[in-house]
Short mmCIF file of C-alpha atoms and ligand atoms in Angstrom, two decimals:
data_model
loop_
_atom_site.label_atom_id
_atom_site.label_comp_id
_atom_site.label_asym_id
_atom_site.label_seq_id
_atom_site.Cartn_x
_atom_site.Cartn_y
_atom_site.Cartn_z
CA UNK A 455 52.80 64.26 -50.24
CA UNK A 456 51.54 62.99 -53.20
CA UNK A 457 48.26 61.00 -53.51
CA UNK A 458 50.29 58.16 -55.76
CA UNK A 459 51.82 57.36 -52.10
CA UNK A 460 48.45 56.08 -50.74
CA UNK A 461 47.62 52.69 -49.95
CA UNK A 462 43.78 52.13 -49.36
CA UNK A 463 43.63 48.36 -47.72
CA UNK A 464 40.33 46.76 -46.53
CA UNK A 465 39.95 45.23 -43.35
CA UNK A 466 38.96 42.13 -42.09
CA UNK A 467 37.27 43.17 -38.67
CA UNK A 468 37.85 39.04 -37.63
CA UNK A 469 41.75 39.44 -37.94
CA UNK A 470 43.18 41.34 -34.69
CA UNK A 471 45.97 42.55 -36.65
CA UNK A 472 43.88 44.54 -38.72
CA UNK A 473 41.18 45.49 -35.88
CA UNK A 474 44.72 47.35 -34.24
CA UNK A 475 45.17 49.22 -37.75
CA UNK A 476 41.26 50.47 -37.91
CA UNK A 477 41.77 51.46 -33.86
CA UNK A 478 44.92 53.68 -35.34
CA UNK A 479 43.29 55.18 -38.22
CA UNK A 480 39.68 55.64 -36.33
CA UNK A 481 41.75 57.93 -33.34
CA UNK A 482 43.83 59.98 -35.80
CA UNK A 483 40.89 60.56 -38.67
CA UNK A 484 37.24 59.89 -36.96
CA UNK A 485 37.81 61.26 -33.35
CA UNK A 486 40.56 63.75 -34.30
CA UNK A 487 38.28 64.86 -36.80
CA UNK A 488 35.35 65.09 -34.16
CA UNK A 489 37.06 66.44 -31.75
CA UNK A 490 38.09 69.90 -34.44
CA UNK A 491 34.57 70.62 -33.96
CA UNK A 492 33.73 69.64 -30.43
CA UNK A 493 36.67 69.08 -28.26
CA UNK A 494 36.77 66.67 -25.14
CA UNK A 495 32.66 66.50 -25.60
CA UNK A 496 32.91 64.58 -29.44
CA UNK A 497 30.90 61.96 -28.13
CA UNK A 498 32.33 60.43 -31.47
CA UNK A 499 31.97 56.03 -31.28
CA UNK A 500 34.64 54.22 -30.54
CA UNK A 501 36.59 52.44 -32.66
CA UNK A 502 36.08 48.94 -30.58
CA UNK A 503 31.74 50.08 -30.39
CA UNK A 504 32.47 50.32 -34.54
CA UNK A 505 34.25 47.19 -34.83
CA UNK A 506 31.83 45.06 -32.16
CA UNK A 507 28.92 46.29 -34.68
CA UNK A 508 30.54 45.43 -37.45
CA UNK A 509 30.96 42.04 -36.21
CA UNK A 510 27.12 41.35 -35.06
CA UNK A 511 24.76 43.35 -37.05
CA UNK A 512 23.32 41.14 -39.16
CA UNK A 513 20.61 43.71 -40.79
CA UNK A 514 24.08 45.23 -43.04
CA UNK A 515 26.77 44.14 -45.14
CA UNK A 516 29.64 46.02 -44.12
CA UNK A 517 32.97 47.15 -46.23
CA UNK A 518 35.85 48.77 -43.88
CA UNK A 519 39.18 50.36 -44.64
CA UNK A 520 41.84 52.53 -44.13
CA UNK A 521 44.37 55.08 -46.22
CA UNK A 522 48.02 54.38 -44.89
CA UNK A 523 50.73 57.28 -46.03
CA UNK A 524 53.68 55.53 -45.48
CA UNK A 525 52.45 52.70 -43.91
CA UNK A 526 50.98 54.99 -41.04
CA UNK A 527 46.82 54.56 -41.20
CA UNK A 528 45.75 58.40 -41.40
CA UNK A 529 42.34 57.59 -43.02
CA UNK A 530 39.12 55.84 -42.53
CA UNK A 531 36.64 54.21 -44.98
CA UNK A 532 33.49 52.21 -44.49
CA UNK A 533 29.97 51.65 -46.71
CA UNK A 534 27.37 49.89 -45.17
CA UNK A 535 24.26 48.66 -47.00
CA UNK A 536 20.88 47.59 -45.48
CA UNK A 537 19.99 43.95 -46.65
CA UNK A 538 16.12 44.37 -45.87
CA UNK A 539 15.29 47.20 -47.36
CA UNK A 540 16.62 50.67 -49.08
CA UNK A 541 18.26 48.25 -50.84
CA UNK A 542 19.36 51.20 -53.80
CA UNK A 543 21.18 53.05 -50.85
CA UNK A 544 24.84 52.79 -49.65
CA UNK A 545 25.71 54.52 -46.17
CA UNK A 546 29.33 55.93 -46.51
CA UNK A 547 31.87 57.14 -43.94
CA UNK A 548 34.91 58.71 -45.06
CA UNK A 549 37.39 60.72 -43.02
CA UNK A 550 41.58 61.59 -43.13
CA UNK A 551 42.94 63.07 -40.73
CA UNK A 552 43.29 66.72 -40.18
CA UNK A 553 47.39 66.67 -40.64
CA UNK A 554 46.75 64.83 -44.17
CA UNK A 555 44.10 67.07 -45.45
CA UNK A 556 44.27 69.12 -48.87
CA UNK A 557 46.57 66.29 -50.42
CA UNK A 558 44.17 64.26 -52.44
CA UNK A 559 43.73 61.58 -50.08
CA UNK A 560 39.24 62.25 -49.65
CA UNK A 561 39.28 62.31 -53.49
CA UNK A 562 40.95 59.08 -53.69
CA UNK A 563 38.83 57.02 -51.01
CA UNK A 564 35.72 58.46 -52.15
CA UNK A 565 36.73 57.44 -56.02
CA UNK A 566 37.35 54.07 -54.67
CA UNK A 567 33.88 53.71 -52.03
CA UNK A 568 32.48 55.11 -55.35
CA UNK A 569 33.58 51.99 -57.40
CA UNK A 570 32.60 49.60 -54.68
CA UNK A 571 29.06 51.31 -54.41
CA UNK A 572 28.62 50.88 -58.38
CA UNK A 573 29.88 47.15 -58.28
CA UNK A 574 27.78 46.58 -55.98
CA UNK A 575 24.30 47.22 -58.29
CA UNK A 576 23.34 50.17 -55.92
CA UNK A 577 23.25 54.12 -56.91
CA UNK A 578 22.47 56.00 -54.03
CA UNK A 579 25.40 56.93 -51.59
CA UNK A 580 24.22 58.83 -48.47
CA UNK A 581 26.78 59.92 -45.88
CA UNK A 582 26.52 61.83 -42.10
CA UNK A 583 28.18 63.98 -41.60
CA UNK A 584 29.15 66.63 -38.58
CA UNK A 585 29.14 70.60 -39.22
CA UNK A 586 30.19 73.73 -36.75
CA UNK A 587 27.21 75.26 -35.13
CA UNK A 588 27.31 78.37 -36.49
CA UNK A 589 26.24 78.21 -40.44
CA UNK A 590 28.87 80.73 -41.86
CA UNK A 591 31.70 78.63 -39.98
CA UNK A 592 34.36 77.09 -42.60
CA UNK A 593 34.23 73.61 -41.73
CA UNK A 594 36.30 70.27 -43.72
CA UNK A 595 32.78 68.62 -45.48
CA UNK A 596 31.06 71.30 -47.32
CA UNK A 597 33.15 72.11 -50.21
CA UNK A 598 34.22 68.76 -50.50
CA UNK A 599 31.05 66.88 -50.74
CA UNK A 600 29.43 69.83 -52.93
CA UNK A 601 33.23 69.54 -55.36
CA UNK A 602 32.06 65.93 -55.67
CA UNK A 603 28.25 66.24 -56.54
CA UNK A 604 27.01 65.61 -53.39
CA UNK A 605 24.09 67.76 -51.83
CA UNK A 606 22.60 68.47 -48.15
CA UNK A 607 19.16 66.18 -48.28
CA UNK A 608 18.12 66.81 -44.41
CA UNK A 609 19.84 69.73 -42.70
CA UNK A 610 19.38 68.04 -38.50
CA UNK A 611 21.05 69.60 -35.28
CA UNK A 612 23.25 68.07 -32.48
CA UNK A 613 21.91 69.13 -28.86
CA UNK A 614 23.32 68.34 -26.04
CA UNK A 615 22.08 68.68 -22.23
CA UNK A 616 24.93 69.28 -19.80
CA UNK A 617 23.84 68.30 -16.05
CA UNK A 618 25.73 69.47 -13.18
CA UNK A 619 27.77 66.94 -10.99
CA UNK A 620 27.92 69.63 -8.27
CA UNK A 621 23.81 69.41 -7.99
CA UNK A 622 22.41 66.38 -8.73
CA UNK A 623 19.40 67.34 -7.71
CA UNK A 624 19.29 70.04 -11.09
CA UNK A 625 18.30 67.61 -13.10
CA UNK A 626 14.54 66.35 -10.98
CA UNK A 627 13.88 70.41 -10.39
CA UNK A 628 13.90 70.85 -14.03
CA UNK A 629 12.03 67.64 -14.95
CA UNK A 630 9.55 67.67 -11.98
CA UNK A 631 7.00 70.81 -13.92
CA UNK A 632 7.30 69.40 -17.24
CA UNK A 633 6.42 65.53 -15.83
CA UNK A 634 3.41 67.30 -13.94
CA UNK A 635 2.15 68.88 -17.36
CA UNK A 636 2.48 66.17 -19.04
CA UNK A 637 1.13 63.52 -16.42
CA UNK A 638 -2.35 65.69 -16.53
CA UNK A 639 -2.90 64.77 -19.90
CA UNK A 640 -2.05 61.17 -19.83
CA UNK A 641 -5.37 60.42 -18.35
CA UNK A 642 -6.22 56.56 -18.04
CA UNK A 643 -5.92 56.09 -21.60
CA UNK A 644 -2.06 56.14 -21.41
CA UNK A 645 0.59 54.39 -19.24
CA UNK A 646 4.13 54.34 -19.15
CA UNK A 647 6.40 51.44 -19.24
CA UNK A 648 10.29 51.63 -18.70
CA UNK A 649 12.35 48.65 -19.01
CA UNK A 650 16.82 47.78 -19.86
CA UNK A 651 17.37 45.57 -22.90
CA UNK A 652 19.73 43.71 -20.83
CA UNK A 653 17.22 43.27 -17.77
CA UNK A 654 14.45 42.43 -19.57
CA UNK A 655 15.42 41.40 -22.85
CA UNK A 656 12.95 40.68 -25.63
CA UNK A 657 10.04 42.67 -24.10
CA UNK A 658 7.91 43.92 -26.34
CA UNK A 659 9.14 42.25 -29.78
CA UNK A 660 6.35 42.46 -32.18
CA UNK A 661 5.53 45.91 -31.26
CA UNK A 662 8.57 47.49 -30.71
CA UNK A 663 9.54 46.20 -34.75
CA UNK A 664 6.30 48.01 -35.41
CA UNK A 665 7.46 51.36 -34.12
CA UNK A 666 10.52 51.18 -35.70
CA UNK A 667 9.25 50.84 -38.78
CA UNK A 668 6.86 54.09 -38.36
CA UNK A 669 9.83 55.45 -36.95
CA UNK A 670 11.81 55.01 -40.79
CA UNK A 671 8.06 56.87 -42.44
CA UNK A 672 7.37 59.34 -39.38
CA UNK A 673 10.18 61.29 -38.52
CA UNK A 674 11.55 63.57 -41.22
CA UNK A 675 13.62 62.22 -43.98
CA UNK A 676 13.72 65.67 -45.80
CA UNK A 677 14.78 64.96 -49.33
CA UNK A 678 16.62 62.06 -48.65
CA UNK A 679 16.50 58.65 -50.39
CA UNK A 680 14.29 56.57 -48.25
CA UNK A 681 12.03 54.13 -47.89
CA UNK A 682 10.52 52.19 -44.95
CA UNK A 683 12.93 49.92 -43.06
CA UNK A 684 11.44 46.22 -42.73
CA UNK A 685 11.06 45.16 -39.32
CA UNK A 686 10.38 41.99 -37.06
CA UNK A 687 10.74 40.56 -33.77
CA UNK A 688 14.01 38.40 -34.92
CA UNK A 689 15.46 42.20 -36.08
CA UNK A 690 15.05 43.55 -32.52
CA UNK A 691 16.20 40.73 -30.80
CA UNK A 692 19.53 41.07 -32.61
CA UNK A 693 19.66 44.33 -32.41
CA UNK A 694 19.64 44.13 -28.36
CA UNK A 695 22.59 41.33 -29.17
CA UNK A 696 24.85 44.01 -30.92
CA UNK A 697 23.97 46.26 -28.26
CA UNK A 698 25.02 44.32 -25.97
CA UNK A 699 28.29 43.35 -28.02
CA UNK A 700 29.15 47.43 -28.01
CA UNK A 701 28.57 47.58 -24.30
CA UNK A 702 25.55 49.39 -24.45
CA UNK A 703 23.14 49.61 -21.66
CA UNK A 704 19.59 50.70 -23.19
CA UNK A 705 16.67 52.24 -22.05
CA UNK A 706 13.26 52.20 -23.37
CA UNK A 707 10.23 54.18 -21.89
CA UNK A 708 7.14 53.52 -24.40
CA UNK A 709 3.51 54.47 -24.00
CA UNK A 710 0.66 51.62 -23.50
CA UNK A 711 -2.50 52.75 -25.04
CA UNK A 712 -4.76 50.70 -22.32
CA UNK A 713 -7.76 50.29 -24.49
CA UNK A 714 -5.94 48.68 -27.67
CA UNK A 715 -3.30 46.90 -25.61
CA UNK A 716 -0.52 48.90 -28.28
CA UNK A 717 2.24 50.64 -27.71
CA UNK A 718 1.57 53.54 -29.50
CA UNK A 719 5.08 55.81 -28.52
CA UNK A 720 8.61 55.36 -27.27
CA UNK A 721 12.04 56.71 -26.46
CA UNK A 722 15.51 55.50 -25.94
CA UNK A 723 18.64 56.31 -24.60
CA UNK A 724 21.93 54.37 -24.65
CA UNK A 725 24.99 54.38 -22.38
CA UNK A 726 27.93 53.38 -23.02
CA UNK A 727 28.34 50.79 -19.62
CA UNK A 728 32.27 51.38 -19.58
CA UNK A 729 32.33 55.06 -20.14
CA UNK A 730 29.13 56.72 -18.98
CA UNK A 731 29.44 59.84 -18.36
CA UNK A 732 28.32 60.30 -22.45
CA UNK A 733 24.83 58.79 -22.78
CA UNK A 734 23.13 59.29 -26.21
CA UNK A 735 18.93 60.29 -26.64
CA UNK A 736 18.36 57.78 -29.59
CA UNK A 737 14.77 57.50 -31.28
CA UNK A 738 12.01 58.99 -30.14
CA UNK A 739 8.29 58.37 -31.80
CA UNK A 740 4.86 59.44 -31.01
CA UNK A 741 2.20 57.70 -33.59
CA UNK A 742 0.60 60.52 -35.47
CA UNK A 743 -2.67 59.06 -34.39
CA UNK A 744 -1.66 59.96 -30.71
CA UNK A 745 -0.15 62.89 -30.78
CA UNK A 746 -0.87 66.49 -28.98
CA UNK A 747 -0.94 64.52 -25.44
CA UNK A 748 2.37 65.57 -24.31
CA UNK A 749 3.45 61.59 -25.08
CA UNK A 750 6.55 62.98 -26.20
CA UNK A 751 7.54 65.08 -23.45
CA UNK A 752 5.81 62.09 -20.83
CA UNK A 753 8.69 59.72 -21.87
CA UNK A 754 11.84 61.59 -22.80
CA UNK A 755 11.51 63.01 -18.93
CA UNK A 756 10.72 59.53 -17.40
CA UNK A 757 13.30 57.77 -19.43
CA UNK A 758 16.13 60.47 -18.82
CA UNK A 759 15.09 59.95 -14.97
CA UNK A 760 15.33 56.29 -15.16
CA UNK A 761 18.88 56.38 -16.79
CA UNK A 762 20.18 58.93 -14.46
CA UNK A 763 19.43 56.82 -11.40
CA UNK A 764 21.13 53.89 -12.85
CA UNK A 765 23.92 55.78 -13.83
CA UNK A 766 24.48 58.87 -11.53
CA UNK A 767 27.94 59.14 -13.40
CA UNK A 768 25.88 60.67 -16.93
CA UNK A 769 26.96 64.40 -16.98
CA UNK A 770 26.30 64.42 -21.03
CA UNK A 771 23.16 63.39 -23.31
CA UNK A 772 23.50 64.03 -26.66
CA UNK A 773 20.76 63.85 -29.26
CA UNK A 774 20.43 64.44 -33.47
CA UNK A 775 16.84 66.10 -34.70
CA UNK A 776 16.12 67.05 -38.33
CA UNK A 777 16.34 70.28 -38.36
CA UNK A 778 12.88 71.21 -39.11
CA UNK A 779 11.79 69.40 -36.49
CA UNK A 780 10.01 71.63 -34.19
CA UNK A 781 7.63 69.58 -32.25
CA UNK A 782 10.64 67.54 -30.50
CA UNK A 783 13.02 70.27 -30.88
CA UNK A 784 10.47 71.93 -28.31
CA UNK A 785 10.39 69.04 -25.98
CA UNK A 786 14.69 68.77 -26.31
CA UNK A 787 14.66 72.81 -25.17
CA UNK A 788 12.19 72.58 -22.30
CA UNK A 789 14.47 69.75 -20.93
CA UNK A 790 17.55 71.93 -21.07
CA UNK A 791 19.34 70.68 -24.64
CA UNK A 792 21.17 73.40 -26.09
CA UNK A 793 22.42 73.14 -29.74
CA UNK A 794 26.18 72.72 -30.19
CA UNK A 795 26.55 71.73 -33.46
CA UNK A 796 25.12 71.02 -37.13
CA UNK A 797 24.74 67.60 -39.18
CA UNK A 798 23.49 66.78 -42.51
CA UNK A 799 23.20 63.62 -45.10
CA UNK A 800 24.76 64.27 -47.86
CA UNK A 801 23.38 62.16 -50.96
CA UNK A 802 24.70 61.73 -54.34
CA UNK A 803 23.13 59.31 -56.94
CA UNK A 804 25.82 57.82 -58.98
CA UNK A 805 25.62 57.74 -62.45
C1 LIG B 1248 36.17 65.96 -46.23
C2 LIG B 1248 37.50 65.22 -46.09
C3 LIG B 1248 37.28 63.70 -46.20
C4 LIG B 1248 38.39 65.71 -47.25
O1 LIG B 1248 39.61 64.97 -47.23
P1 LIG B 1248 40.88 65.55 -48.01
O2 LIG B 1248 41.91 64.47 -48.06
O3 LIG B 1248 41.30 66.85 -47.42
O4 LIG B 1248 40.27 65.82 -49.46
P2 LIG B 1248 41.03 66.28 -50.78
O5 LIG B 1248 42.43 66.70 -50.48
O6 LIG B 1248 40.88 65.19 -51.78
O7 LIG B 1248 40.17 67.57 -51.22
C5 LIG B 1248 39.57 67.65 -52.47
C6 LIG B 1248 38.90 69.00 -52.67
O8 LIG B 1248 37.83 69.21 -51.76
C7 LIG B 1248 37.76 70.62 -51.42
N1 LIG B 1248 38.08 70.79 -49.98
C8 LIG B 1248 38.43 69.83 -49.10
N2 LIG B 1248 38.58 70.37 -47.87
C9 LIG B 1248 38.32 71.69 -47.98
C10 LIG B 1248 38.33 72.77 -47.06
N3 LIG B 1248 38.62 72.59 -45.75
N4 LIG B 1248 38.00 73.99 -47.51
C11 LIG B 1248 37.71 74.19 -48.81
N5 LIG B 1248 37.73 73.20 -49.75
C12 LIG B 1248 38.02 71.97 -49.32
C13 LIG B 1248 38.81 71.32 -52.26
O9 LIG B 1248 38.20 71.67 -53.47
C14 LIG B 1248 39.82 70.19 -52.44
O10 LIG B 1248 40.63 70.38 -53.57
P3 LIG B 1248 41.93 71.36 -53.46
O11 LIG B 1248 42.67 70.99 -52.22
O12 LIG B 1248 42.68 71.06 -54.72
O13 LIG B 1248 41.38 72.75 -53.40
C15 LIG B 1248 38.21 65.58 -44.75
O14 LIG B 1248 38.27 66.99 -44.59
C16 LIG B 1248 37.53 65.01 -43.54
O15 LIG B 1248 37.88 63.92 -43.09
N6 LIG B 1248 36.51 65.75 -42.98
C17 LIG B 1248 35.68 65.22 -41.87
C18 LIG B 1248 34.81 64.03 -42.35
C19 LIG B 1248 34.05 64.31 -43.64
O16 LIG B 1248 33.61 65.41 -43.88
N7 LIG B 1248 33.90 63.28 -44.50
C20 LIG B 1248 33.35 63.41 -45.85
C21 LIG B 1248 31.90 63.53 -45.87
S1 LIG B 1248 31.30 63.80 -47.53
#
């Protein structure tokens, strides 16, 4: 093939017509892509969880396309850019799929994101990316993103934990110890609160936009480009709306710190309501003020045990940790999560 028979077309996620196209080109470039490196357990989005957040996240502006070879969509292309803060950075996601590799088509969709990013007034271009487990494993991003100046800014892991629908009782056995460590050192201090976004929406507004904003300064960013995300009660509110657009059921267990009324830690974990035998470990924050009281380890186990027993179906939890992370990479291994595969943001600054 040559590259001169590319189309790259931009999508208007409102049209249907064009919604079908992305749903083509998302299965034979994202999820093919995903499932090179992982098989049936990608746990890569959906294209409709894509398309639903591209339709109600207000906190972005969103660009999305596709690269058609013949009219057949065998490419995917997005940038995303935060409209309350990093305001210098562009999120890109690029991917063709694994039949129309080597042929110029990634050089051409990155030249043109590229264009859009400098049109735009912004300079930094940041982009996720998956990688094979094992570090000296060829894999489709590396040369690629190093042949076009970009370069590995914070080096994370995937983990997964894998429970077994033949004991369902596997799961409490290997919880029950660590929950009894870390209840000992809650004290009185410290008490646990566990609630659904779509059973009690809106609890905690004011401080849950705090802790997502320490969440954007505490965890590691390594060396990439970033600066901390504005937060407020109106931003969590419609986040829980988009959530609940993608068909996410959410779970939050935070930490009450009795004496200053605060919520000083929390963890979440959403499931996809319609598939759920996937559920994904999202953010998980302990203030520094309030660590070394086995917070962390209090409410990943209570939060994993409260979205098991709503849905028994969950055989798969995935979670993403910087690399260098070995505090909660401690807390992931106690609780059974087992590496499976690599991820890194790969940054570029335009010039
Ligand atoms: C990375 C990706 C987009 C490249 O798409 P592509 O259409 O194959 O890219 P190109 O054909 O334009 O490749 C350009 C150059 O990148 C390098 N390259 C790309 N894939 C490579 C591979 N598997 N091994 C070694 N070099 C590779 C080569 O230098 C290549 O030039 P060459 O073919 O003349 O040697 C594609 O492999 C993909 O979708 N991977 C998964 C998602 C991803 O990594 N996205 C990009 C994140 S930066």
């Amino acid at each position: 093939m040559l590259t001169s028979d590319l189309t790259i077309a931009e999508l208007d996620v409102d049209r249907e017509e064009d919604a079908a196209l992305y749903r083509r080109a998302h299965d034979a470039a994202d999820v093919a892509s995903a499932k090179l490196l992982l098989g049936e357990r990608h746990g890569a989005r959906t294209a409709d969880e894509i398309l639903a957040w591209v339709r109600t996240d207000a906190a972005h502006d969103k660009r999305l396309g596709v690269g058609l070879v013949d009219g057949e969509p065998v490419a995917t292309w997005g940038l995303t850019y935060s409209l309350h803060d990093n305001l210098d950075v562009a999120d890109l996601g690029l991917s063709v799929a694994p039949a129309h590799r080597r042929q110029g088509v990634g050089t051409r969709l990155l030249a043109h994101a590229e264009a859009l990013v400098r049109e735009s007034g912004r300079s930094v271009v940041q982009v996720w990316e998956l990688l094979p487990a094992d570090e000296g494993a060829q894999d489709p991003t590396t040369a690629f993103a190093t042949r076009h100046g970009y370069r590995s800014t914070l080096p994370s892991l995937r983990s997964d934990l894998e429970l077994d629908p033949d004991d369902p009782e596997a799961l409490d056995r290997a919880l029950a110890p660590l929950v009894a460590e870390a209840g000992e050192h809650l004290g009185d201090d410290y008490r646990l609160l566990t609630w659904w976004w779509d059973r009690e929406p809106h609890a905690w507004l004011e401080e849950r936009a705090h802790l997502n904003r320490r969440m954007s300064t505490d965890a590691p960013t390594g060396d990439m480009t970033s600066e901390e995300q504005r937060w407020d009660a109106d931003r969590v509110r419609a986040w829980e709306g988009t959530a609940a657009a993608q068909g996410r059921a959410v779970v939050d267990t935070a930490v009450l710190h009795v004496p200053s009324g605060r919520l000083v830690a929390f963890t979440q974990i959403g499931v996809p309501s319609g598939a759920a035998e996937h559920a994904y470990q999202w953010n998980t924050l302990v203030l520094r003020e309030h660590r070394g009281h086995r917070l962390g380890m209090a409410i990943k186990a209570a939060n994993l045990r409260a979205a098991v027993e709503r849905f028994p179906q969950v055989r798969r939890i995935t979670t993403y940790n910087a690399a260098s992370n070995a505090p909660m990479l401690r807390v992931n291994v106690a609780m059974g999560f087992r590496p499976v595969a690599r991820e890194t943001c790969w940054e570029k600054t335009l010039g």
